[in-house]
């Protein structure tokens, strides 16, 4: 188990705000070289319309965290409520509107991954392979220790217990 706190996240500017890398795998990879298998991030979208960077050869999941998000990807339009997860092709032209902080999983095509959100009230989780659990703003404990808001935990084939009630996002890969 590896706890990843907010001060360990990597911030960088993008055209519509700030993107914050929560986790990248392998951990020696970089987003600029697109040599990663999986990348988990959260981003602020502050422009009226935010144009997304295409990730050719990758699939994506996205969920707004704090406000509704209007998103168009390919020829499809969606309005997502907070913690509602959307899967889409990283090759597609994608844009969103609305001031929002979102959460993203980008992964290389051919690999297996999923992202989902849960409302929890005392929760036991077993990672069969690898998983990242993100706590945006809930008051939780992880195996008896404080699991701070805006932090994450990386798991490899292990079991944890989350105490308390709130919302989390889980990425499995």
mmCIF file with all atom_site columns, C-alpha atoms in Angstrom:
data_model
loop_
_atom_site.group_PDB
_atom_site.id
_atom_site.type_symbol
_atom_site.label_atom_id
_atom_site.label_alt_id
_atom_site.label_comp_id
_atom_site.label_asym_id
_atom_site.label_entity_id
_atom_site.label_seq_id
_atom_site.pdbx_PDB_ins_code
_atom_site.Cartn_x
_atom_site.Cartn_y
_atom_site.Cartn_z
_atom_site.occupancy
_atom_site.B_iso_or_equiv
_atom_site.pdbx_formal_charge
_atom_site.auth_seq_id
_atom_site.auth_comp_id
_atom_site.auth_asym_id
_atom_site.auth_atom_id
_atom_site.pdbx_PDB_model_num
ATOM 1   C CA . UNK A 1 1   ? 0.000   0.000  0.000   1.00 0.00 ? 1   UNK A CA 1
ATOM 2   C CA . UNK A 1 2   ? 1.278   3.418  -0.939  1.00 0.00 ? 2   UNK A CA 1
ATOM 3   C CA . UNK A 1 3   ? -0.513  6.494  0.397   1.00 0.00 ? 3   UNK A CA 1
ATOM 4   C CA . UNK A 1 4   ? -0.284  9.422  -2.044  1.00 0.00 ? 4   UNK A CA 1
ATOM 5   C CA . UNK A 1 5   ? -0.886  12.792 -0.387  1.00 0.00 ? 5   UNK A CA 1
ATOM 6   C CA . UNK A 1 6   ? -1.836  16.056 -2.069  1.00 0.00 ? 6   UNK A CA 1
ATOM 7   C CA . UNK A 1 7   ? 1.674   17.518 -1.719  1.00 0.00 ? 7   UNK A CA 1
ATOM 8   C CA . UNK A 1 8   ? 3.035   14.567 -3.765  1.00 0.00 ? 8   UNK A CA 1
ATOM 9   C CA . UNK A 1 9   ? 0.720   15.247 -6.722  1.00 0.00 ? 9   UNK A CA 1
ATOM 10  C CA . UNK A 1 10  ? 2.285   16.968 -9.748  1.00 0.00 ? 10  UNK A CA 1
ATOM 11  C CA . UNK A 1 11  ? 0.559   20.146 -10.991 1.00 0.00 ? 11  UNK A CA 1
ATOM 12  C CA . UNK A 1 12  ? 0.905   21.535 -14.491 1.00 0.00 ? 12  UNK A CA 1
ATOM 13  C CA . UNK A 1 13  ? -1.000  24.091 -16.516 1.00 0.00 ? 13  UNK A CA 1
ATOM 14  C CA . UNK A 1 14  ? -3.150  23.142 -19.454 1.00 0.00 ? 14  UNK A CA 1
ATOM 15  C CA . UNK A 1 15  ? -5.139  25.374 -21.786 1.00 0.00 ? 15  UNK A CA 1
ATOM 16  C CA . UNK A 1 16  ? -8.245  25.515 -19.555 1.00 0.00 ? 16  UNK A CA 1
ATOM 17  C CA . UNK A 1 17  ? -6.763  25.416 -16.042 1.00 0.00 ? 17  UNK A CA 1
ATOM 18  C CA . UNK A 1 18  ? -4.518  23.143 -13.981 1.00 0.00 ? 18  UNK A CA 1
ATOM 19  C CA . UNK A 1 19  ? -4.103  19.395 -14.230 1.00 0.00 ? 19  UNK A CA 1
ATOM 20  C CA . UNK A 1 20  ? -2.898  17.481 -11.202 1.00 0.00 ? 20  UNK A CA 1
ATOM 21  C CA . UNK A 1 21  ? -1.273  14.098 -11.755 1.00 0.00 ? 21  UNK A CA 1
ATOM 22  C CA . UNK A 1 22  ? -2.304  11.772 -8.948  1.00 0.00 ? 22  UNK A CA 1
ATOM 23  C CA . UNK A 1 23  ? -0.578  8.621  -10.221 1.00 0.00 ? 23  UNK A CA 1
ATOM 24  C CA . UNK A 1 24  ? 1.199   7.343  -13.321 1.00 0.00 ? 24  UNK A CA 1
ATOM 25  C CA . UNK A 1 25  ? 2.212   3.759  -14.091 1.00 0.00 ? 25  UNK A CA 1
ATOM 26  C CA . UNK A 1 26  ? 4.888   2.758  -14.516 1.00 0.00 ? 26  UNK A CA 1
ATOM 27  C CA . UNK A 1 27  ? 6.047   5.403  -12.083 1.00 0.00 ? 27  UNK A CA 1
ATOM 28  C CA . UNK A 1 28  ? 9.072   6.246  -14.282 1.00 0.00 ? 28  UNK A CA 1
ATOM 29  C CA . UNK A 1 29  ? 6.817   7.233  -17.215 1.00 0.00 ? 29  UNK A CA 1
ATOM 30  C CA . UNK A 1 30  ? 5.933   10.805 -18.188 1.00 0.00 ? 30  UNK A CA 1
ATOM 31  C CA . UNK A 1 31  ? 2.757   12.245 -19.635 1.00 0.00 ? 31  UNK A CA 1
ATOM 32  C CA . UNK A 1 32  ? 4.709   14.360 -22.147 1.00 0.00 ? 32  UNK A CA 1
ATOM 33  C CA . UNK A 1 33  ? 6.255   11.241 -23.709 1.00 0.00 ? 33  UNK A CA 1
ATOM 34  C CA . UNK A 1 34  ? 2.957   9.324  -23.486 1.00 0.00 ? 34  UNK A CA 1
ATOM 35  C CA . UNK A 1 35  ? 4.983   6.262  -22.455 1.00 0.00 ? 35  UNK A CA 1
ATOM 36  C CA . UNK A 1 36  ? 2.639   5.323  -19.606 1.00 0.00 ? 36  UNK A CA 1
ATOM 37  C CA . UNK A 1 37  ? 0.207   2.435  -19.309 1.00 0.00 ? 37  UNK A CA 1
ATOM 38  C CA . UNK A 1 38  ? -2.131  4.250  -16.893 1.00 0.00 ? 38  UNK A CA 1
ATOM 39  C CA . UNK A 1 39  ? -2.400  7.869  -15.767 1.00 0.00 ? 39  UNK A CA 1
ATOM 40  C CA . UNK A 1 40  ? -4.761  9.168  -13.096 1.00 0.00 ? 40  UNK A CA 1
ATOM 41  C CA . UNK A 1 41  ? -5.299  12.894 -12.737 1.00 0.00 ? 41  UNK A CA 1
ATOM 42  C CA . UNK A 1 42  ? -7.708  15.596 -11.692 1.00 0.00 ? 42  UNK A CA 1
ATOM 43  C CA . UNK A 1 43  ? -8.078  18.873 -13.553 1.00 0.00 ? 43  UNK A CA 1
ATOM 44  C CA . UNK A 1 44  ? -9.807  22.213 -13.277 1.00 0.00 ? 44  UNK A CA 1
ATOM 45  C CA . UNK A 1 45  ? -11.734 23.412 -16.305 1.00 0.00 ? 45  UNK A CA 1
ATOM 46  C CA . UNK A 1 46  ? -12.182 27.178 -16.077 1.00 0.00 ? 46  UNK A CA 1
ATOM 47  C CA . UNK A 1 47  ? -12.814 28.208 -19.699 1.00 0.00 ? 47  UNK A CA 1
ATOM 48  C CA . UNK A 1 48  ? -16.287 28.483 -21.195 1.00 0.00 ? 48  UNK A CA 1
ATOM 49  C CA . UNK A 1 49  ? -15.238 25.652 -23.529 1.00 0.00 ? 49  UNK A CA 1
ATOM 50  C CA . UNK A 1 50  ? -12.284 23.383 -22.691 1.00 0.00 ? 50  UNK A CA 1
ATOM 51  C CA . UNK A 1 51  ? -10.640 21.505 -25.571 1.00 0.00 ? 51  UNK A CA 1
ATOM 52  C CA . UNK A 1 52  ? -9.067  18.223 -24.436 1.00 0.00 ? 52  UNK A CA 1
ATOM 53  C CA . UNK A 1 53  ? -5.650  16.998 -25.492 1.00 0.00 ? 53  UNK A CA 1
ATOM 54  C CA . UNK A 1 54  ? -6.126  13.992 -27.760 1.00 0.00 ? 54  UNK A CA 1
ATOM 55  C CA . UNK A 1 55  ? -4.618  10.755 -26.465 1.00 0.00 ? 55  UNK A CA 1
ATOM 56  C CA . UNK A 1 56  ? -4.352  8.620  -29.572 1.00 0.00 ? 56  UNK A CA 1
ATOM 57  C CA . UNK A 1 57  ? -3.907  4.964  -28.699 1.00 0.00 ? 57  UNK A CA 1
ATOM 58  C CA . UNK A 1 58  ? -5.523  5.417  -25.281 1.00 0.00 ? 58  UNK A CA 1
ATOM 59  C CA . UNK A 1 59  ? -8.981  5.020  -23.707 1.00 0.00 ? 59  UNK A CA 1
ATOM 60  C CA . UNK A 1 60  ? -10.350 7.405  -21.099 1.00 0.00 ? 60  UNK A CA 1
ATOM 61  C CA . UNK A 1 61  ? -12.714 7.646  -18.177 1.00 0.00 ? 61  UNK A CA 1
ATOM 62  C CA . UNK A 1 62  ? -13.814 10.985 -16.711 1.00 0.00 ? 62  UNK A CA 1
ATOM 63  C CA . UNK A 1 63  ? -16.068 12.108 -13.851 1.00 0.00 ? 63  UNK A CA 1
ATOM 64  C CA . UNK A 1 64  ? -16.837 15.612 -12.566 1.00 0.00 ? 64  UNK A CA 1
ATOM 65  C CA . UNK A 1 65  ? -16.187 16.029 -8.844  1.00 0.00 ? 65  UNK A CA 1
ATOM 66  C CA . UNK A 1 66  ? -17.875 19.265 -7.836  1.00 0.00 ? 66  UNK A CA 1
ATOM 67  C CA . UNK A 1 67  ? -20.298 20.522 -10.527 1.00 0.00 ? 67  UNK A CA 1
ATOM 68  C CA . UNK A 1 68  ? -22.211 19.290 -13.539 1.00 0.00 ? 68  UNK A CA 1
ATOM 69  C CA . UNK A 1 69  ? -20.112 18.856 -16.682 1.00 0.00 ? 69  UNK A CA 1
ATOM 70  C CA . UNK A 1 70  ? -21.299 19.180 -20.256 1.00 0.00 ? 70  UNK A CA 1
ATOM 71  C CA . UNK A 1 71  ? -19.032 17.067 -22.434 1.00 0.00 ? 71  UNK A CA 1
ATOM 72  C CA . UNK A 1 72  ? -18.939 16.300 -26.126 1.00 0.00 ? 72  UNK A CA 1
ATOM 73  C CA . UNK A 1 73  ? -16.756 13.450 -27.362 1.00 0.00 ? 73  UNK A CA 1
ATOM 74  C CA . UNK A 1 74  ? -16.859 12.301 -30.952 1.00 0.00 ? 74  UNK A CA 1
ATOM 75  C CA . UNK A 1 75  ? -20.469 12.886 -32.030 1.00 0.00 ? 75  UNK A CA 1
ATOM 76  C CA . UNK A 1 76  ? -21.951 12.263 -28.570 1.00 0.00 ? 76  UNK A CA 1
ATOM 77  C CA . UNK A 1 77  ? -23.022 14.818 -25.963 1.00 0.00 ? 77  UNK A CA 1
ATOM 78  C CA . UNK A 1 78  ? -23.504 14.158 -22.255 1.00 0.00 ? 78  UNK A CA 1
ATOM 79  C CA . UNK A 1 79  ? -24.336 16.075 -19.091 1.00 0.00 ? 79  UNK A CA 1
ATOM 80  C CA . UNK A 1 80  ? -22.577 14.416 -16.166 1.00 0.00 ? 80  UNK A CA 1
ATOM 81  C CA . UNK A 1 81  ? -23.523 14.910 -12.522 1.00 0.00 ? 81  UNK A CA 1
ATOM 82  C CA . UNK A 1 82  ? -20.765 14.860 -9.882  1.00 0.00 ? 82  UNK A CA 1
ATOM 83  C CA . UNK A 1 83  ? -19.196 11.388 -9.598  1.00 0.00 ? 83  UNK A CA 1
ATOM 84  C CA . UNK A 1 84  ? -20.995 10.139 -12.726 1.00 0.00 ? 84  UNK A CA 1
ATOM 85  C CA . UNK A 1 85  ? -18.401 8.267  -14.820 1.00 0.00 ? 85  UNK A CA 1
ATOM 86  C CA . UNK A 1 86  ? -18.091 8.429  -18.623 1.00 0.00 ? 86  UNK A CA 1
ATOM 87  C CA . UNK A 1 87  ? -15.912 6.124  -20.753 1.00 0.00 ? 87  UNK A CA 1
ATOM 88  C CA . UNK A 1 88  ? -14.691 7.361  -24.160 1.00 0.00 ? 88  UNK A CA 1
ATOM 89  C CA . UNK A 1 89  ? -12.074 6.839  -26.848 1.00 0.00 ? 89  UNK A CA 1
ATOM 90  C CA . UNK A 1 90  ? -8.939  8.957  -26.367 1.00 0.00 ? 90  UNK A CA 1
ATOM 91  C CA . UNK A 1 91  ? -8.700  9.335  -30.167 1.00 0.00 ? 91  UNK A CA 1
ATOM 92  C CA . UNK A 1 92  ? -11.962 11.318 -30.300 1.00 0.00 ? 92  UNK A CA 1
ATOM 93  C CA . UNK A 1 93  ? -12.093 15.095 -30.344 1.00 0.00 ? 93  UNK A CA 1
ATOM 94  C CA . UNK A 1 94  ? -13.411 16.023 -26.913 1.00 0.00 ? 94  UNK A CA 1
ATOM 95  C CA . UNK A 1 95  ? -14.516 19.260 -25.287 1.00 0.00 ? 95  UNK A CA 1
ATOM 96  C CA . UNK A 1 96  ? -16.405 20.236 -22.159 1.00 0.00 ? 96  UNK A CA 1
ATOM 97  C CA . UNK A 1 97  ? -18.108 23.302 -20.768 1.00 0.00 ? 97  UNK A CA 1
ATOM 98  C CA . UNK A 1 98  ? -18.790 24.508 -17.272 1.00 0.00 ? 98  UNK A CA 1
ATOM 99  C CA . UNK A 1 99  ? -16.500 25.362 -14.390 1.00 0.00 ? 99  UNK A CA 1
ATOM 100 C CA . UNK A 1 100 ? -15.665 22.006 -12.899 1.00 0.00 ? 100 UNK A CA 1
ATOM 101 C CA . UNK A 1 101 ? -12.949 19.890 -11.350 1.00 0.00 ? 101 UNK A CA 1
ATOM 102 C CA . UNK A 1 102 ? -12.840 16.492 -13.017 1.00 0.00 ? 102 UNK A CA 1
ATOM 103 C CA . UNK A 1 103 ? -11.149 13.170 -12.335 1.00 0.00 ? 103 UNK A CA 1
ATOM 104 C CA . UNK A 1 104 ? -9.561  11.137 -15.153 1.00 0.00 ? 104 UNK A CA 1
ATOM 105 C CA . UNK A 1 105 ? -8.164  7.706  -15.909 1.00 0.00 ? 105 UNK A CA 1
ATOM 106 C CA . UNK A 1 106 ? -6.283  7.425  -19.208 1.00 0.00 ? 106 UNK A CA 1
ATOM 107 C CA . UNK A 1 107 ? -4.939  4.026  -20.212 1.00 0.00 ? 107 UNK A CA 1
ATOM 108 C CA . UNK A 1 108 ? -3.255  2.403  -23.186 1.00 0.00 ? 108 UNK A CA 1
ATOM 109 C CA . UNK A 1 109 ? -5.535  0.555  -25.581 1.00 0.00 ? 109 UNK A CA 1
ATOM 110 C CA . UNK A 1 110 ? -5.178  -3.214 -25.283 1.00 0.00 ? 110 UNK A CA 1
ATOM 111 C CA . UNK A 1 111 ? -4.896  -3.034 -21.483 1.00 0.00 ? 111 UNK A CA 1
ATOM 112 C CA . UNK A 1 112 ? -7.761  -3.691 -19.091 1.00 0.00 ? 112 UNK A CA 1
ATOM 113 C CA . UNK A 1 113 ? -8.965  -0.938 -16.743 1.00 0.00 ? 113 UNK A CA 1
ATOM 114 C CA . UNK A 1 114 ? -12.102 0.452  -15.181 1.00 0.00 ? 114 UNK A CA 1
ATOM 115 C CA . UNK A 1 115 ? -13.120 3.462  -13.116 1.00 0.00 ? 115 UNK A CA 1
ATOM 116 C CA . UNK A 1 116 ? -16.192 3.822  -10.939 1.00 0.00 ? 116 UNK A CA 1
ATOM 117 C CA . UNK A 1 117 ? -17.461 5.875  -8.013  1.00 0.00 ? 117 UNK A CA 1
ATOM 118 C CA . UNK A 1 118 ? -19.058 4.628  -4.810  1.00 0.00 ? 118 UNK A CA 1
ATOM 119 C CA . UNK A 1 119 ? -20.901 6.089  -1.861  1.00 0.00 ? 119 UNK A CA 1
ATOM 120 C CA . UNK A 1 120 ? -19.472 4.192  1.065   1.00 0.00 ? 120 UNK A CA 1
ATOM 121 C CA . UNK A 1 121 ? -20.268 3.658  4.730   1.00 0.00 ? 121 UNK A CA 1
ATOM 122 C CA . UNK A 1 122 ? -17.472 1.519  6.170   1.00 0.00 ? 122 UNK A CA 1
ATOM 123 C CA . UNK A 1 123 ? -16.038 -0.363 3.221   1.00 0.00 ? 123 UNK A CA 1
ATOM 124 C CA . UNK A 1 124 ? -13.663 -3.257 2.672   1.00 0.00 ? 124 UNK A CA 1
ATOM 125 C CA . UNK A 1 125 ? -11.841 -3.415 -0.665  1.00 0.00 ? 125 UNK A CA 1
ATOM 126 C CA . UNK A 1 126 ? -9.610  -6.105 -2.183  1.00 0.00 ? 126 UNK A CA 1
ATOM 127 C CA . UNK A 1 127 ? -7.379  -5.149 -5.112  1.00 0.00 ? 127 UNK A CA 1
ATOM 128 C CA . UNK A 1 128 ? -7.041  -8.229 -7.311  1.00 0.00 ? 128 UNK A CA 1
ATOM 129 C CA . UNK A 1 129 ? -4.219  -6.618 -9.304  1.00 0.00 ? 129 UNK A CA 1
ATOM 130 C CA . UNK A 1 130 ? -3.579  -2.873 -9.018  1.00 0.00 ? 130 UNK A CA 1
ATOM 131 C CA . UNK A 1 131 ? -5.976  -0.152 -7.894  1.00 0.00 ? 131 UNK A CA 1
ATOM 132 C CA . UNK A 1 132 ? -5.996  3.497  -6.904  1.00 0.00 ? 132 UNK A CA 1
ATOM 133 C CA . UNK A 1 133 ? -8.664  4.822  -4.549  1.00 0.00 ? 133 UNK A CA 1
ATOM 134 C CA . UNK A 1 134 ? -9.163  8.604  -4.570  1.00 0.00 ? 134 UNK A CA 1
ATOM 135 C CA . UNK A 1 135 ? -10.759 10.550 -1.715  1.00 0.00 ? 135 UNK A CA 1
ATOM 136 C CA . UNK A 1 136 ? -11.844 13.989 -2.952  1.00 0.00 ? 136 UNK A CA 1
ATOM 137 C CA . UNK A 1 137 ? -13.490 15.449 0.131   1.00 0.00 ? 137 UNK A CA 1
ATOM 138 C CA . UNK A 1 138 ? -14.819 12.717 2.456   1.00 0.00 ? 138 UNK A CA 1
ATOM 139 C CA . UNK A 1 139 ? -13.965 12.240 6.138   1.00 0.00 ? 139 UNK A CA 1
ATOM 140 C CA . UNK A 1 140 ? -12.488 8.731  6.076   1.00 0.00 ? 140 UNK A CA 1
ATOM 141 C CA . UNK A 1 141 ? -9.972  6.499  7.803   1.00 0.00 ? 141 UNK A CA 1
ATOM 142 C CA . UNK A 1 142 ? -7.812  3.946  5.986   1.00 0.00 ? 142 UNK A CA 1
ATOM 143 C CA . UNK A 1 143 ? -6.899  0.913  8.098   1.00 0.00 ? 143 UNK A CA 1
ATOM 144 C CA . UNK A 1 144 ? -7.418  3.023  11.241  1.00 0.00 ? 144 UNK A CA 1
ATOM 145 C CA . UNK A 1 145 ? -5.388  6.053  10.068  1.00 0.00 ? 145 UNK A CA 1
ATOM 146 C CA . UNK A 1 146 ? -6.783  9.325  8.655   1.00 0.00 ? 146 UNK A CA 1
ATOM 147 C CA . UNK A 1 147 ? -7.314  9.160  4.874   1.00 0.00 ? 147 UNK A CA 1
ATOM 148 C CA . UNK A 1 148 ? -7.061  12.844 4.086   1.00 0.00 ? 148 UNK A CA 1
ATOM 149 C CA . UNK A 1 149 ? -9.345  14.592 1.635   1.00 0.00 ? 149 UNK A CA 1
ATOM 150 C CA . UNK A 1 150 ? -7.745  15.091 -1.807  1.00 0.00 ? 150 UNK A CA 1
ATOM 151 C CA . UNK A 1 151 ? -5.423  12.127 -1.443  1.00 0.00 ? 151 UNK A CA 1
ATOM 152 C CA . UNK A 1 152 ? -5.181  8.619  -2.873  1.00 0.00 ? 152 UNK A CA 1
ATOM 153 C CA . UNK A 1 153 ? -3.892  5.161  -2.097  1.00 0.00 ? 153 UNK A CA 1
ATOM 154 C CA . UNK A 1 154 ? -2.202  2.761  -4.538  1.00 0.00 ? 154 UNK A CA 1
ATOM 155 C CA . UNK A 1 155 ? -2.781  -0.947 -3.903  1.00 0.00 ? 155 UNK A CA 1
ATOM 156 C CA . UNK A 1 156 ? -1.244  -4.085 -5.391  1.00 0.00 ? 156 UNK A CA 1
ATOM 157 C CA . UNK A 1 157 ? -3.046  -7.348 -4.626  1.00 0.00 ? 157 UNK A CA 1
ATOM 158 C CA . UNK A 1 158 ? -4.012  -6.339 -1.083  1.00 0.00 ? 158 UNK A CA 1
ATOM 159 C CA . UNK A 1 159 ? -7.042  -5.643 1.083   1.00 0.00 ? 159 UNK A CA 1
ATOM 160 C CA . UNK A 1 160 ? -7.888  -2.448 2.972   1.00 0.00 ? 160 UNK A CA 1
ATOM 161 C CA . UNK A 1 161 ? -10.658 -1.148 5.204   1.00 0.00 ? 161 UNK A CA 1
ATOM 162 C CA . UNK A 1 162 ? -12.119 2.345  4.849   1.00 0.00 ? 162 UNK A CA 1
ATOM 163 C CA . UNK A 1 163 ? -14.047 3.651  7.857   1.00 0.00 ? 163 UNK A CA 1
ATOM 164 C CA . UNK A 1 164 ? -16.510 6.497  7.674   1.00 0.00 ? 164 UNK A CA 1
ATOM 165 C CA . UNK A 1 165 ? -19.016 7.641  5.097   1.00 0.00 ? 165 UNK A CA 1
ATOM 166 C CA . UNK A 1 166 ? -18.482 9.480  1.836   1.00 0.00 ? 166 UNK A CA 1
ATOM 167 C CA . UNK A 1 167 ? -17.719 9.231  -1.843  1.00 0.00 ? 167 UNK A CA 1
ATOM 168 C CA . UNK A 1 168 ? -14.656 7.661  -3.424  1.00 0.00 ? 168 UNK A CA 1
ATOM 169 C CA . UNK A 1 169 ? -13.460 6.920  -6.939  1.00 0.00 ? 169 UNK A CA 1
ATOM 170 C CA . UNK A 1 170 ? -11.770 3.595  -7.675  1.00 0.00 ? 170 UNK A CA 1
ATOM 171 C CA . UNK A 1 171 ? -9.526  2.912  -10.671 1.00 0.00 ? 171 UNK A CA 1
ATOM 172 C CA . UNK A 1 172 ? -8.602  -0.727 -11.246 1.00 0.00 ? 172 UNK A CA 1
ATOM 173 C CA . UNK A 1 173 ? -5.928  -1.861 -13.697 1.00 0.00 ? 173 UNK A CA 1
#
